[in-house]
Coordinates of C-alpha atoms and ligand atoms in Angstrom, one line a residue:
M288 CA -27.5 -18.2 23.0
P289 CA -27.7 -16.1 26.2
D290 CA -27.4 -12.4 25.5
N291 CA -25.6 -11.4 28.7
F292 CA -22.2 -10.7 27.1
D293 CA -19.9 -8.0 28.3
Y294 CA -20.0 -6.4 24.8
D295 CA -22.0 -6.8 21.6
L296 CA -18.7 -6.5 19.6
F297 CA -15.1 -7.0 20.6
T298 CA -12.7 -6.0 17.9
I299 CA -9.1 -7.1 18.0
G300 CA -6.9 -4.6 16.2
A301 CA -7.4 -0.8 15.8
G302 CA -6.2 -0.3 12.2
S303 CA -8.3 0.9 9.3
G304 CA -10.7 -2.0 9.2
G305 CA -11.1 -2.5 13.0
V306 CA -11.6 1.2 13.7
R307 CA -14.2 1.6 11.0
A308 CA -16.1 -1.5 12.0
S309 CA -16.1 -0.5 15.7
R310 CA -17.1 3.1 15.2
I311 CA -20.0 2.2 12.8
A312 CA -21.2 -0.6 15.2
G313 CA -21.0 1.9 18.1
G314 CA -23.0 4.3 16.0
H315 CA -25.7 1.6 15.4
G316 CA -26.0 1.4 19.2
A317 CA -23.8 -1.7 19.9
K318 CA -21.7 -1.9 23.0
V319 CA -18.2 -2.1 21.5
A320 CA -14.6 -2.5 22.8
V321 CA -11.5 -2.6 20.7
A322 CA -8.1 -4.0 21.8
E323 CA -4.9 -2.7 20.3
E324 CA -1.4 -3.8 21.4
H325 CA 0.6 -1.2 19.5
R326 CA -0.8 2.2 18.3
Y327 CA -4.2 3.2 17.1
G328 CA -4.4 3.6 13.4
G329 CA -2.6 0.4 12.3
T330 CA -0.2 0.0 9.5
C331 CA -1.6 2.6 7.2
V332 CA -1.6 5.5 9.6
I333 CA 1.4 4.6 11.7
R334 CA 3.9 2.9 9.4
G335 CA 2.4 2.7 6.0
C336 CA 0.4 4.8 3.5
V337 CA 0.3 8.0 5.5
P338 CA 4.0 8.5 6.5
K339 CA 5.1 7.0 3.2
K340 CA 3.1 9.5 1.2
M341 CA 4.5 12.3 3.2
L342 CA 8.0 11.1 2.4
V343 CA 6.9 10.9 -1.3
Y344 CA 5.8 14.6 -1.2
A345 CA 9.0 15.7 0.4
S346 CA 11.1 13.7 -2.1
E347 CA 9.1 15.1 -5.1
F348 CA 9.9 18.6 -3.8
A349 CA 13.6 17.7 -3.7
E350 CA 13.3 16.5 -7.3
A351 CA 11.5 19.6 -8.4
L352 CA 14.4 21.7 -7.0
H353 CA 16.5 20.3 -9.8
H354 CA 14.3 21.9 -12.4
A355 CA 14.0 25.3 -10.7
Q356 CA 16.6 26.9 -12.9
N357 CA 14.4 26.6 -16.0
K358 CA 11.6 28.2 -14.1
G359 CA 13.8 31.2 -13.5
L360 CA 14.5 30.4 -9.9
T361 CA 18.0 30.6 -8.7
I362 CA 18.4 28.4 -5.6
G363 CA 21.6 28.6 -3.5
D364 CA 23.1 25.7 -1.6
V365 CA 20.4 23.1 -0.9
S366 CA 20.9 20.8 2.1
F367 CA 18.6 18.1 3.4
D368 CA 18.1 17.2 7.0
W369 CA 16.6 13.8 7.5
A370 CA 15.8 14.3 11.2
T371 CA 13.7 17.3 10.4
L372 CA 11.6 15.5 7.8
R373 CA 11.4 12.3 9.9
D374 CA 10.2 14.2 13.0
F375 CA 7.7 16.3 11.1
V376 CA 6.2 13.2 9.5
N377 CA 6.1 11.3 12.8
A378 CA 4.5 14.3 14.5
D379 CA 1.7 14.2 12.0
V380 CA 1.3 10.5 12.5
D381 CA 0.9 11.2 16.3
R382 CA -1.7 13.8 15.5
L383 CA -3.7 11.3 13.3
E384 CA -3.3 8.6 16.0
G385 CA -4.9 11.0 18.4
L386 CA -7.8 11.6 16.0
Y387 CA -8.4 7.9 15.7
G388 CA -8.7 7.6 19.4
Q389 CA -11.1 10.5 19.5
T390 CA -13.2 9.0 16.7
L391 CA -13.5 5.8 18.7
G392 CA -14.4 7.7 21.9
G393 CA -17.0 9.8 20.0
A394 CA -18.8 6.6 18.9
G395 CA -18.8 5.3 22.5
V396 CA -16.2 2.6 21.8
E397 CA -14.0 1.5 24.7
A398 CA -10.4 1.4 23.6
I399 CA -8.2 -1.1 25.4
S400 CA -4.5 -0.8 24.9
E401 CA -3.6 -4.4 25.3
R402 CA -3.1 -7.5 23.3
A403 CA -6.2 -9.7 23.2
T404 CA -6.4 -13.4 22.2
I405 CA -9.4 -15.5 21.4
T406 CA -10.3 -18.2 24.0
G407 CA -13.7 -19.3 22.7
P408 CA -16.4 -18.4 20.2
N409 CA -17.6 -15.5 22.5
S410 CA -14.6 -14.9 24.7
V411 CA -11.2 -13.2 24.6
K412 CA -8.4 -12.8 27.2
L413 CA -6.4 -9.6 27.6
A414 CA -2.6 -9.7 28.2
S415 CA -3.4 -8.5 31.7
G416 CA -5.3 -11.7 32.3
K417 CA -8.8 -10.3 32.2
E418 CA -11.4 -12.4 30.5
I419 CA -14.1 -10.7 28.4
T420 CA -17.2 -12.0 26.6
A421 CA -18.7 -10.7 23.5
K422 CA -21.6 -11.7 21.2
Y423 CA -19.4 -11.1 18.2
I424 CA -15.6 -10.9 17.8
L425 CA -14.0 -9.1 14.9
V426 CA -10.4 -9.9 14.0
A427 CA -8.7 -7.0 12.3
T428 CA -5.1 -7.6 13.2
G429 CA -3.6 -6.7 9.8
G430 CA -0.3 -8.0 8.5
T431 CA 3.4 -7.7 9.1
P432 CA 6.5 -7.6 6.8
V433 CA 8.2 -10.9 6.0
I434 CA 12.0 -11.0 5.8
P435 CA 13.1 -14.2 4.0
P436 CA 15.9 -16.1 5.6
F437 CA 19.5 -15.3 4.4
E438 CA 22.8 -15.0 6.2
G439 CA 22.9 -11.7 8.2
S440 CA 19.1 -11.0 7.6
E441 CA 19.1 -9.6 11.2
H442 CA 21.0 -6.5 9.9
A443 CA 18.2 -5.7 7.4
I444 CA 15.2 -3.5 8.2
S445 CA 11.6 -3.6 7.0
S446 CA 9.2 -0.8 6.2
N447 CA 8.3 -0.8 10.0
E448 CA 11.7 0.6 10.8
I449 CA 12.4 2.9 7.9
F450 CA 10.3 5.8 9.3
Y451 CA 12.4 6.0 12.5
L452 CA 16.0 5.8 11.2
D453 CA 18.5 7.9 13.2
E454 CA 20.6 8.7 10.2
F455 CA 19.6 9.2 6.5
P456 CA 21.0 6.1 4.7
K457 CA 23.3 7.7 2.1
R458 CA 23.6 4.2 0.5
L459 CA 20.4 2.2 0.6
M460 CA 19.8 -1.3 -0.8
V461 CA 16.2 -2.3 -1.3
M462 CA 15.2 -5.9 -1.8
G463 CA 12.0 -6.7 -3.6
G464 CA 10.1 -5.5 -6.6
G465 CA 6.6 -4.8 -5.2
Y466 CA 4.9 -1.6 -4.1
I467 CA 7.0 -1.0 -1.0
A468 CA 10.4 -1.6 -2.6
V469 CA 9.7 0.6 -5.6
E470 CA 8.1 3.4 -3.6
F471 CA 11.0 3.7 -1.0
A472 CA 13.6 3.3 -3.7
G473 CA 12.1 6.4 -5.4
V474 CA 11.8 8.4 -2.1
F475 CA 15.4 7.8 -1.0
N476 CA 16.8 8.3 -4.5
A477 CA 15.1 11.7 -4.8
L478 CA 16.2 12.7 -1.3
G479 CA 19.8 12.2 -2.4
G480 CA 20.5 8.6 -1.5
E481 CA 22.4 6.2 -3.6
V482 CA 19.8 3.4 -4.1
T483 CA 20.3 -0.1 -5.3
L484 CA 17.2 -2.3 -5.9
V485 CA 17.6 -6.0 -5.9
N486 CA 14.8 -8.1 -7.4
R487 CA 14.7 -11.9 -7.8
S488 CA 13.1 -11.8 -11.2
D489 CA 13.4 -9.5 -14.2
T490 CA 9.9 -8.1 -13.5
I491 CA 8.9 -5.6 -11.0
L492 CA 5.3 -5.0 -10.0
R493 CA 4.4 -8.3 -11.5
T494 CA 0.6 -8.0 -11.1
Y495 CA 0.4 -4.7 -12.9
E496 CA -0.1 -4.1 -16.6
Q497 CA 3.4 -4.9 -17.9
D498 CA 3.3 -2.4 -20.8
I499 CA 3.1 0.3 -18.2
V500 CA 5.5 -1.2 -15.7
K501 CA 8.3 -1.8 -18.3
R502 CA 8.5 2.0 -18.6
L503 CA 9.7 2.4 -15.0
P504 CA 13.0 0.6 -14.8
P505 CA 14.7 2.7 -17.5
I506 CA 13.4 5.9 -15.7
M507 CA 14.7 4.6 -12.3
E508 CA 18.1 3.9 -13.9
A509 CA 18.2 7.4 -15.6
R510 CA 17.5 8.9 -12.1
G511 CA 20.6 7.1 -10.9
M512 CA 19.3 4.0 -9.2
D513 CA 21.2 0.7 -9.7
L514 CA 18.8 -2.1 -10.6
Q515 CA 20.1 -5.6 -9.9
M516 CA 17.5 -7.7 -11.5
G517 CA 17.4 -11.5 -11.4
A518 CA 19.4 -11.4 -8.1
Q519 CA 18.9 -12.2 -4.5
I520 CA 20.7 -11.1 -1.3
E521 CA 22.9 -14.0 -0.3
S522 CA 24.4 -12.4 2.8
I523 CA 24.8 -9.2 4.8
A524 CA 27.9 -8.7 7.1
K525 CA 28.2 -5.8 9.4
N526 CA 31.4 -3.7 9.1
A527 CA 33.2 -2.3 12.1
D528 CA 31.9 1.2 11.3
G529 CA 28.3 0.0 11.3
S530 CA 27.9 -0.1 7.5
L531 CA 26.9 -3.3 5.8
K532 CA 28.6 -5.4 3.2
V533 CA 26.0 -7.1 1.0
T534 CA 26.8 -10.0 -1.3
L535 CA 24.3 -10.8 -4.1
S536 CA 23.6 -14.1 -5.9
N537 CA 25.0 -12.6 -9.1
G538 CA 28.4 -12.0 -7.5
V539 CA 27.9 -8.2 -7.0
V540 CA 29.2 -7.0 -3.6
K541 CA 28.1 -3.6 -2.3
E542 CA 28.8 -1.5 0.8
V543 CA 25.6 0.2 2.0
D544 CA 24.3 1.9 5.1
Q545 CA 20.9 0.2 5.3
V546 CA 19.1 -2.8 3.6
L547 CA 15.4 -2.5 3.4
V548 CA 13.7 -5.8 2.7
A549 CA 10.2 -5.4 1.1
T550 CA 9.3 -8.9 0.0
G551 CA 5.6 -9.0 1.0
R552 CA 3.6 -9.1 4.2
K553 CA 2.0 -11.9 6.1
P554 CA -1.3 -11.9 8.1
N555 CA -1.0 -11.3 11.9
T556 CA -2.6 -14.5 13.0
E557 CA 0.1 -16.1 15.1
G558 CA -0.8 -16.7 18.8
L559 CA -4.3 -15.3 18.3
G560 CA -6.0 -18.4 19.7
L561 CA -7.9 -19.1 16.4
E562 CA -7.3 -22.8 16.9
T563 CA -9.4 -22.8 20.0
V564 CA -12.4 -22.0 17.9
G565 CA -11.5 -24.4 15.1
I566 CA -10.5 -21.8 12.5
T567 CA -8.0 -23.3 10.1
L568 CA -5.7 -20.8 8.5
G569 CA -5.0 -20.6 4.8
K570 CA -1.7 -21.4 3.2
G571 CA -0.3 -17.9 3.8
G572 CA -1.5 -17.8 7.4
E573 CA -4.6 -15.8 6.5
I574 CA -8.1 -16.2 8.0
P575 CA -10.5 -17.7 5.4
V576 CA -13.8 -15.8 5.4
D577 CA -17.0 -15.8 3.3
E578 CA -18.3 -12.8 1.4
A579 CA -19.8 -11.4 4.5
S580 CA -16.4 -11.6 6.2
K581 CA -17.5 -14.5 8.5
T582 CA -15.0 -17.1 9.5
S583 CA -15.8 -20.8 10.0
C584 CA -17.0 -19.8 13.5
D585 CA -20.4 -18.1 13.4
S586 CA -19.7 -15.5 16.0
I587 CA -16.2 -14.5 14.7
Y588 CA -15.6 -12.3 11.6
A589 CA -12.4 -11.0 10.1
V590 CA -11.6 -8.0 7.8
G591 CA -8.6 -6.4 6.2
D592 CA -5.1 -7.7 5.5
V593 CA -5.5 -10.5 8.0
T594 CA -7.9 -12.1 5.5
D595 CA -5.5 -11.4 2.6
R596 CA -8.2 -10.7 0.1
V597 CA -6.9 -7.3 -1.2
Q598 CA -4.2 -5.7 0.9
L599 CA -5.4 -2.2 0.6
T600 CA -6.6 0.2 3.3
P601 CA -9.8 1.4 1.5
V602 CA -10.8 -2.3 1.1
A603 CA -10.3 -3.0 4.8
I604 CA -12.4 0.1 5.6
R605 CA -15.2 -1.1 3.3
E606 CA -15.1 -4.6 4.7
G607 CA -15.3 -3.3 8.3
H608 CA -18.1 -0.9 7.4
A609 CA -20.2 -3.6 5.6
F610 CA -19.7 -6.0 8.6
A611 CA -21.0 -3.4 11.1
D612 CA -23.9 -2.4 8.9
S613 CA -24.8 -6.0 8.3
I614 CA -24.7 -7.2 11.9
F615 CA -25.7 -4.1 13.9
G616 CA -27.3 -1.8 11.4
G617 CA -30.0 -4.0 9.9
N618 CA -28.5 -3.5 6.4
P619 CA -26.9 -6.8 5.3
R620 CA -24.4 -6.2 2.4
V621 CA -21.2 -7.5 1.0
V622 CA -18.2 -5.7 -0.4
D623 CA -17.6 -5.8 -4.2
H624 CA -13.9 -6.5 -4.6
S625 CA -13.9 -5.8 -8.4
V626 CA -12.6 -2.7 -10.2
I627 CA -10.5 -1.4 -7.3
P628 CA -8.2 1.5 -8.2
T629 CA -4.7 1.3 -6.9
A630 CA -1.5 3.3 -7.3
V631 CA 2.2 2.8 -6.8
F632 CA 3.7 6.0 -5.6
S633 CA 6.9 5.4 -7.5
Q634 CA 8.5 8.3 -9.3
P635 CA 6.8 8.7 -11.7
S636 CA 3.7 7.1 -10.2
I637 CA 1.8 4.1 -11.7
A638 CA -1.9 3.7 -11.3
S639 CA -4.4 1.1 -12.4
V640 CA -8.0 0.2 -12.3
G641 CA -9.7 -2.9 -13.7
M642 CA -8.2 -5.7 -15.7
T643 CA -4.8 -6.0 -17.4
E644 CA -4.8 -6.8 -21.1
E645 CA -4.0 -10.4 -20.2
E646 CA -6.8 -10.7 -17.7
A647 CA -9.3 -9.0 -20.1
R648 CA -8.4 -11.4 -22.9
V649 CA -9.1 -14.3 -20.6
A650 CA -12.4 -12.7 -19.4
V651 CA -14.0 -11.6 -22.6
G652 CA -11.9 -12.9 -25.5
E653 CA -11.4 -10.1 -28.0
V654 CA -10.3 -6.7 -26.8
D655 CA -9.3 -3.4 -28.2
I656 CA -6.4 -1.4 -26.9
Y657 CA -6.0 2.4 -26.9
T658 CA -2.9 4.2 -25.8
S659 CA -1.3 7.6 -25.4
D660 CA 2.4 8.1 -25.2
F661 CA 3.2 11.7 -24.3
R662 CA 5.6 14.0 -22.6
P663 CA 3.7 15.7 -19.8
M664 CA 4.1 19.5 -20.0
K665 CA 5.2 19.6 -16.4
N666 CA 8.2 17.5 -17.5
I667 CA 9.3 20.0 -20.1
F668 CA 11.1 21.9 -17.3
S669 CA 13.1 18.9 -16.4
P670 CA 16.2 17.8 -18.3
R671 CA 15.0 14.3 -17.9
M672 CA 13.1 13.1 -21.0
E673 CA 10.4 11.2 -19.0
R674 CA 7.2 10.4 -20.9
G675 CA 3.8 9.4 -19.7
F676 CA 2.0 6.4 -21.0
Y677 CA -1.7 5.5 -20.7
K678 CA -3.3 2.3 -21.8
M679 CA -7.0 1.5 -22.0
I680 CA -8.5 -2.0 -22.6
T681 CA -12.0 -2.3 -23.9
A682 CA -14.2 -5.3 -24.8
K683 CA -14.3 -5.5 -28.6
E684 CA -18.0 -6.4 -28.7
T685 CA -19.4 -3.7 -26.4
G686 CA -16.7 -1.1 -26.1
Q687 CA -17.0 -1.3 -22.3
V688 CA -13.8 -0.1 -20.6
L689 CA -12.4 -3.1 -18.7
G690 CA -9.1 -1.7 -17.6
L691 CA -7.1 1.6 -17.5
H692 CA -3.4 1.8 -16.6
M693 CA -1.0 4.7 -16.5
I694 CA 2.4 5.9 -15.6
G695 CA 3.2 9.5 -15.3
P696 CA 2.9 12.4 -12.8
E697 CA -0.2 12.4 -10.6
S698 CA -1.4 9.1 -11.9
G699 CA -3.0 8.2 -8.6
E700 CA -5.0 11.4 -8.6
I701 CA -6.1 11.0 -12.2
I702 CA -7.2 7.4 -11.9
Q703 CA -9.6 7.9 -9.1
G704 CA -12.0 9.9 -11.3
A705 CA -11.7 7.5 -14.2
A706 CA -12.4 4.6 -11.8
V707 CA -15.9 6.0 -11.2
A708 CA -16.6 5.8 -15.0
I709 CA -15.1 2.3 -15.3
K710 CA -17.0 1.0 -12.2
A711 CA -20.2 2.4 -13.8
G712 CA -19.5 0.3 -16.9
L713 CA -19.0 3.2 -19.3
T714 CA -17.6 2.6 -22.8
K715 CA -14.8 4.1 -24.8
A716 CA -17.4 6.1 -26.7
D717 CA -18.5 7.6 -23.4
F718 CA -15.0 8.7 -22.6
D719 CA -14.6 10.1 -26.2
A720 CA -17.9 12.0 -25.8
T721 CA -16.4 13.9 -22.9
T722 CA -14.7 17.2 -23.8
A723 CA -11.0 17.4 -23.0
L724 CA -9.8 19.7 -20.2
H725 CA -6.8 21.4 -21.8
P726 CA -4.0 21.5 -21.0
T727 CA -3.9 18.6 -18.5
M728 CA -2.4 15.2 -18.4
A729 CA -5.8 13.7 -17.6
E730 CA -7.2 14.9 -20.9
E731 CA -5.3 12.1 -22.6
L732 CA -8.1 9.8 -21.1
V733 CA -10.6 11.2 -23.6
L734 CA -8.1 11.4 -26.5
L735 CA -6.8 7.8 -26.5
K736 CA -6.2 6.4 -29.9
Ligands
NDP801 P1 4.4 -7.1 -2.8 O1 3.6 -8.3 -2.7 O2 3.8 -5.9 -3.6 O3 5.7 -7.5 -3.6 C1 6.6 -8.4 -3.0 C2 7.9 -8.4 -3.8 O4 8.9 -9.2 -3.2 C3 7.7 -9.0 -5.2 O5 8.6 -8.3 -6.1 C4 8.2 -10.4 -5.0 O6 8.8 -11.0 -6.2 C5 9.3 -10.2 -4.0 N1 9.5 -11.4 -3.2 C6 8.6 -12.1 -2.5 N2 9.2 -13.1 -1.8 C7 10.5 -13.0 -2.0 C8 11.7 -13.7 -1.6 N3 11.5 -14.8 -0.8 N4 12.9 -13.4 -2.0 C9 13.0 -12.3 -2.9 N5 12.0 -11.6 -3.3 C10 10.7 -11.9 -2.9 O7 4.9 -6.7 -1.4 P2 5.2 -5.4 -0.6 O8 6.0 -5.8 0.6 O9 5.9 -4.4 -1.5 O10 3.8 -4.8 -0.2 C11 2.9 -5.6 0.5 C12 1.5 -5.2 0.2 O11 1.2 -4.0 0.8 C13 1.2 -5.0 -1.3 O12 0.8 -6.2 -1.9 C14 0.1 -4.0 -1.3 O13 -1.1 -4.6 -1.3 C15 0.3 -3.2 0.0 N6 0.9 -1.9 -0.3 C16 0.2 -1.0 -1.0 C17 0.7 0.2 -1.3 C18 -0.1 1.2 -2.2 O14 -1.3 1.0 -2.3 N7 0.5 2.2 -2.8 C19 1.9 0.7 -0.8 C20 2.6 -0.3 0.0 C21 2.1 -1.6 0.2 P3 7.9 -11.8 -7.3 O15 7.2 -10.8 -8.1 O16 8.9 -12.6 -8.0 O17 6.9 -12.6 -6.5

């Protein structure tokens, strides 16, 4: 193969995975360009994890105001201005986008603000028509929300739009029972919205440990959310005043201001030209890759959500980094996709690392279960009687911790530390040998019975 390409690496998509791979490859001395048709930073920075978490923080503050009185604080009239919060959050997103651009520039990566499509194993074409050759092509185009077909679905929004709403939706309907639905339901409820969550089954967060998850719906209802379980949206009609009339499959009809559909995401592979190099997409439109993130075409790799392995930012980052180290850094390595901690920033939050009880029983047979059901001290100030619940699953034979799951304040913060121990293969005895840090919620981890 002649080595007279325009670039060593051409990355399509400047999200978490694409930027990490490009910057690391640049650092290894490769000549790199990255094409991005929207904004630098991708879903996580622009319309995902980052602005979502900022809204979560704001809404938790609103929730805490309700408990101020028991802390001796008298707070006068409280009002909430959506536009102020929205603009503050989006200004920080702009700042982060700038930093992403700087990071690429610092590593000598050429950023091209155009759509690129693949035209051959070593060539891409930019929207402006320019043809470019590269020794390697990395596809890191991420995913996009899917809105299932129903009458009036054009009146619904996805998580892409929710950060830019002109008006705060006083009445919000959320369709879905996954991460995004549960997180935004919590945010808009705590900020004073009237929230209805519509889920097609009776189970939200289906892949999570259900002993943990089942604690959430009663808390959501106690916080004033209307849960319509086992229901689908049948139709949305727009009223003359711009509000929406939603009819559900269970006969319920509701008037709302916005409908957020959060029923999963699909890989961004349409129109990328993958067929020109013989790459056959998977059932969900994802790019099949091997453990080194290589596609069926030797010069083309793919990382992140577009491969639909694990749709999480830190995973995309690891895949991108491992790709760049392997190809350009003389350090071939693959990403271990086991024992990945995750959190749902619901209110209260849910966090998880390792196997559910069901998965552990399949994997090792006999297991032991340890739990703690407690009222976090922080919640004493609140009139709500919300409890925390932690569940640990160990292998009966060895005592090794296989899974840890929790619901309660700060769960995401707590699980990251525990994930190190679980990844390292520690046992319940190792947890118990650790002195509790009192008084914290995290101390429950070493006191589980
Ligand atoms: P999820 O895959 O988490 O959940 C999709 C939900 O929509 C499920 O409740 C599913 O129901 C339901 N659903 C799917 N298809 C339909 C349909 N046709 N009609 C009605 N309901 C349907 O998707 P999200 O959109 O919430 O999030 C996408 C991904 O983004 C997540 O998987 C996650 O990896 C990532 N993410 C991570 C976050 C985090 O780490 N905190 C935050 C946000 C997103 P059922 O269970 O019956 O299939």
